[in-house]
C-alpha positions as a LaTeX table, in Angstrom:
\begin{tabular}{lrrr}
\hline
Residue & $x$ (\AA) & $y$ (\AA) & $z$ (\AA) \\
\hline
Met1 & 7.12 & 0.50 & $-0.47$ \\
Tyr2 & 6.78 & $-0.62$ & 3.14 \\
Val3 & 3.96 & 1.85 & 3.80 \\
Ala4 & 2.18 & 0.73 & 0.64 \\
Gly5 & 2.61 & $-2.87$ & 1.75 \\
Ile6 & 1.05 & $-2.43$ & 5.19 \\
Leu7 & $-2.00$ & $-0.42$ & 4.14 \\
Thr8 & $-4.11$ & $-3.58$ & 3.98 \\
His9 & $-2.95$ & $-4.98$ & 7.32 \\
Pro10 & $-5.85$ & $-5.14$ & 9.83 \\
Ala11 & $-3.80$ & $-3.19$ & 12.39 \\
Ala12 & $-3.87$ & $-0.21$ & 10.02 \\
Met13 & $-7.50$ & 0.32 & 11.03 \\
Thr14 & $-6.52$ & 0.79 & 14.68 \\
Arg15 & $-7.68$ & 4.19 & 15.85 \\
Arg16 & $-5.01$ & 6.73 & 16.62 \\
Pro17 & $-4.93$ & 7.83 & 20.26 \\
Tyr18 & $-6.87$ & 11.05 & 20.89 \\
Arg19 & $-8.31$ & 11.07 & 17.37 \\
Asp20 & $-11.13$ & 9.21 & 15.74 \\
Ser21 & $-9.00$ & 8.40 & 12.73 \\
Pro22 & $-7.45$ & 5.08 & 11.69 \\
Ile23 & $-3.70$ & 4.71 & 11.36 \\
Arg24 & $-4.36$ & 3.87 & 7.69 \\
Ala25 & $-5.48$ & 7.47 & 7.12 \\
Thr26 & $-2.25$ & 8.70 & 8.70 \\
Leu27 & $-0.17$ & 6.37 & 6.52 \\
Leu28 & $-1.99$ & 7.51 & 3.38 \\
Gly29 & $-1.57$ & 11.13 & 4.47 \\
Trp30 & 2.16 & 10.61 & 4.94 \\
Leu31 & 2.37 & 9.00 & 1.51 \\
Ala32 & 0.48 & 11.93 & $-0.03$ \\
Ser33 & 2.81 & 14.40 & 1.67 \\
Thr34 & 5.85 & 12.55 & 0.35 \\
Leu35 & 4.28 & 12.40 & $-3.12$ \\
His36 & 3.71 & 16.14 & $-2.99$ \\
Asp37 & 7.41 & 16.65 & $-2.29$ \\
Ala38 & 8.18 & 14.58 & $-5.41$ \\
Ser39 & 5.37 & 16.06 & $-7.53$ \\
Asp40 & 5.93 & 17.58 & $-10.95$ \\
Glu41 & 5.43 & 21.08 & $-9.54$ \\
Ile42 & 7.93 & 20.73 & $-6.69$ \\
Val43 & 10.48 & 18.90 & $-8.85$ \\
Ala44 & 10.27 & 21.64 & $-11.49$ \\
Arg45 & 10.84 & 24.30 & $-8.83$ \\
Ser46 & 13.76 & 22.34 & $-7.40$ \\
Glu47 & 15.33 & 21.87 & $-10.83$ \\
Glu48 & 15.44 & 25.66 & $-11.22$ \\
Tyr49 & 17.70 & 25.98 & $-8.22$ \\
Phe50 & 19.41 & 22.58 & $-8.24$ \\
Pro51 & 20.03 & 21.41 & $-11.82$ \\
Gly52 & 20.27 & 17.64 & $-11.91$ \\
Phe53 & 17.86 & 17.26 & $-8.99$ \\
Leu54 & 15.96 & 14.60 & $-10.93$ \\
Thr55 & 18.76 & 12.67 & $-12.61$ \\
Arg56 & 18.21 & 8.92 & $-12.86$ \\
Ser57 & 20.48 & 8.17 & $-9.92$ \\
Thr58 & 18.58 & 10.25 & $-7.36$ \\
Thr59 & 16.24 & 8.99 & $-4.69$ \\
Val60 & 13.53 & 11.34 & $-5.96$ \\
Ala61 & 13.71 & 9.84 & $-9.45$ \\
Ala62 & 13.55 & 6.31 & $-8.02$ \\
Phe63 & 10.56 & 7.24 & $-5.85$ \\
Arg64 & 8.74 & 8.82 & $-8.80$ \\
Asp65 & 9.28 & 5.60 & $-10.78$ \\
Leu66 & 7.32 & 3.73 & $-8.10$ \\
Arg67 & 4.13 & 5.71 & $-8.69$ \\
Pro68 & 2.28 & 3.03 & $-10.72$ \\
Met69 & 2.98 & 0.42 & $-8.03$ \\
Leu70 & 1.99 & 2.86 & $-5.28$ \\
Tyr71 & $-1.25$ & 3.64 & $-7.13$ \\
Arg72 & $-2.21$ & $-0.05$ & $-7.03$ \\
Ala73 & $-1.75$ & 0.03 & $-3.24$ \\
Val74 & $-3.76$ & 3.25 & $-2.76$ \\
Ala75 & $-6.64$ & 2.68 & $-5.21$ \\
Pro76 & $-8.58$ & 0.17 & $-3.05$ \\
Phe77 & $-9.10$ & 2.90 & $-0.45$ \\
Leu78 & $-10.71$ & 5.44 & $-2.79$ \\
His79 & $-14.11$ & 4.10 & $-1.68$ \\
Asp80 & $-13.25$ & 3.32 & 1.94 \\
Ser81 & $-16.08$ & 3.63 & 4.44 \\
His82 & $-14.03$ & 5.92 & 6.71 \\
Glu83 & $-13.98$ & 9.51 & 5.46 \\
Asp84 & $-10.41$ & 10.25 & 6.61 \\
Val85 & $-9.05$ & 7.15 & 4.87 \\
Arg86 & $-11.01$ & 7.90 & 1.70 \\
Glu87 & $-9.86$ & 11.54 & 1.53 \\
Ala88 & $-6.21$ & 10.68 & 2.17 \\
Ala89 & $-6.36$ & 7.98 & $-0.52$ \\
Val90 & $-7.87$ & 10.41 & $-3.02$ \\
Ile91 & $-5.17$ & 13.02 & $-2.41$ \\
Ala92 & $-2.43$ & 10.39 & $-2.76$ \\
Ala93 & $-4.05$ & 9.03 & $-5.95$ \\
Leu94 & $-4.35$ & 12.51 & $-7.48$ \\
Leu95 & $-0.64$ & 13.08 & $-6.92$ \\
Leu96 & 0.25 & 9.63 & $-8.23$ \\
Ala97 & $-1.78$ & 10.18 & $-11.40$ \\
Glu98 & 0.77 & 12.74 & $-12.61$ \\
His99 & 2.69 & 9.70 & $-13.90$ \\
Pro100 & 1.97 & 9.20 & $-17.62$ \\
Ala101 & 1.24 & 5.48 & $-17.11$ \\
Leu102 & $-1.65$ & 6.45 & $-14.81$ \\
Ala103 & $-3.26$ & 9.00 & $-17.14$ \\
Gly104 & $-6.08$ & 6.56 & $-17.89$ \\
His105 & $-7.29$ & 6.90 & $-14.29$ \\
Arg106 & $-7.68$ & 10.68 & $-14.41$ \\
Ala107 & $-11.34$ & 10.80 & $-15.50$ \\
His108 & $-12.33$ & 8.57 & $-12.58$ \\
Leu109 & $-10.11$ & 10.52 & $-10.17$ \\
Ala110 & $-11.58$ & 13.85 & $-11.31$ \\
Val111 & $-14.90$ & 12.75 & $-9.78$ \\
His112 & $-13.13$ & 12.15 & $-6.48$ \\
Ala113 & $-11.32$ & 15.50 & $-6.72$ \\
Arg114 & $-14.65$ & 17.30 & $-7.16$ \\
Arg115 & $-16.02$ & 15.49 & $-4.10$ \\
Ile116 & $-13.03$ & 16.76 & $-2.07$ \\
Leu117 & $-13.81$ & 20.30 & $-3.24$ \\
Asp118 & $-17.49$ & 19.87 & $-2.33$ \\
Thr119 & $-17.13$ & 18.22 & 1.07 \\
Ser120 & $-13.68$ & 18.65 & 2.59 \\
Ser121 & $-12.80$ & 21.30 & 5.14 \\
Asn122 & $-9.07$ & 20.61 & 4.71 \\
Asp123 & $-7.72$ & 23.54 & 2.67 \\
Pro124 & $-4.43$ & 21.87 & 1.63 \\
Asn125 & $-6.39$ & 18.86 & 0.33 \\
Arg126 & $-8.85$ & 21.13 & $-1.43$ \\
Arg127 & $-5.91$ & 22.95 & $-3.01$ \\
Val128 & $-4.43$ & 19.67 & $-4.33$ \\
Ala129 & $-7.83$ & 18.70 & $-5.77$ \\
Trp130 & $-8.35$ & 22.13 & $-7.35$ \\
Arg131 & $-4.86$ & 22.28 & $-8.87$ \\
Thr132 & $-5.17$ & 18.73 & $-10.18$ \\
Leu133 & $-8.46$ & 19.49 & $-11.94$ \\
Glu134 & $-6.90$ & 22.63 & $-13.39$ \\
Ala135 & $-3.80$ & 20.75 & $-14.62$ \\
Trp136 & $-5.99$ & 18.11 & $-16.24$ \\
Gly137 & $-8.16$ & 20.73 & $-17.98$ \\
Arg138 & $-11.24$ & 19.74 & $-15.95$ \\
Asn139 & $-12.41$ & 23.29 & $-15.07$ \\
Pro140 & $-12.29$ & 23.36 & $-11.27$ \\
Pro141 & $-15.21$ & 25.17 & $-9.66$ \\
Gly142 & $-14.71$ & 28.59 & $-8.13$ \\
Pro143 & $-11.46$ & 30.23 & $-7.08$ \\
Glu144 & $-8.44$ & 28.33 & $-5.82$ \\
Pro145 & $-9.13$ & 27.33 & $-2.17$ \\
Leu146 & $-5.96$ & 28.73 & $-0.65$ \\
Ser147 & $-3.94$ & 31.65 & $-1.92$ \\
Glu148 & $-0.36$ & 31.14 & $-3.06$ \\
Glu149 & 0.73 & 33.80 & $-0.58$ \\
Ala150 & $-0.69$ & 31.84 & 2.35 \\
Glu151 & 1.04 & 28.65 & 1.19 \\
Asn152 & 4.44 & 30.35 & 1.06 \\
Arg153 & 4.33 & 32.01 & 4.46 \\
Gly154 & 5.95 & 29.16 & 6.30 \\
Pro155 & 5.00 & 27.41 & 9.52 \\
His156 & 3.72 & 30.50 & 11.34 \\
Ser157 & 0.18 & 31.42 & 10.40 \\
Asp158 & 0.62 & 35.09 & 11.35 \\
Gly159 & 2.68 & 35.84 & 8.23 \\
Arg160 & 6.16 & 35.77 & 9.74 \\
Gly161 & 8.86 & 34.03 & 7.75 \\
Asp162 & 10.51 & 30.69 & 8.45 \\
Leu163 & 13.47 & 32.36 & 10.12 \\
Glu164 & 11.50 & 34.26 & 12.74 \\
Pro165 & 10.64 & 32.57 & 16.04 \\
Pro166 & 6.96 & 31.87 & 16.78 \\
Phe167 & 6.91 & 34.09 & 19.90 \\
\hline
\end{tabular}
């Protein structure tokens, strides 16, 4: 809630050192990453291995209940003039729109998802946009941007597993 609350603060447009990207884009990106971890897909996978993962008393359940409020904080940045802010807001909004109370926003967000697929060079963002369009029955264009195998390889891009050192 704190991150959502500071998105409109003028200091959030301060450029990050060594990057030409506002802190607001980083905050929205962090929010999107956290939303991904609490997404329907990840929660369903977690429930397979940890029954009760999403019971009412869990932090994940409480976070997921905040999605309509978080959407109201993110939505103003869907048309931001800075590309990084706009893209991060779209990805966060797509993940937020899984909530049934936000289903009415999906047609509008599908336009933004298609723009991500047409213009973004960020494969994880393109994958979120593609999967969202697919889940909403909006016929995403072309093949999925990033293969499932590549997503599951772990932090080392050369195909080694999570338990192997990077050297």
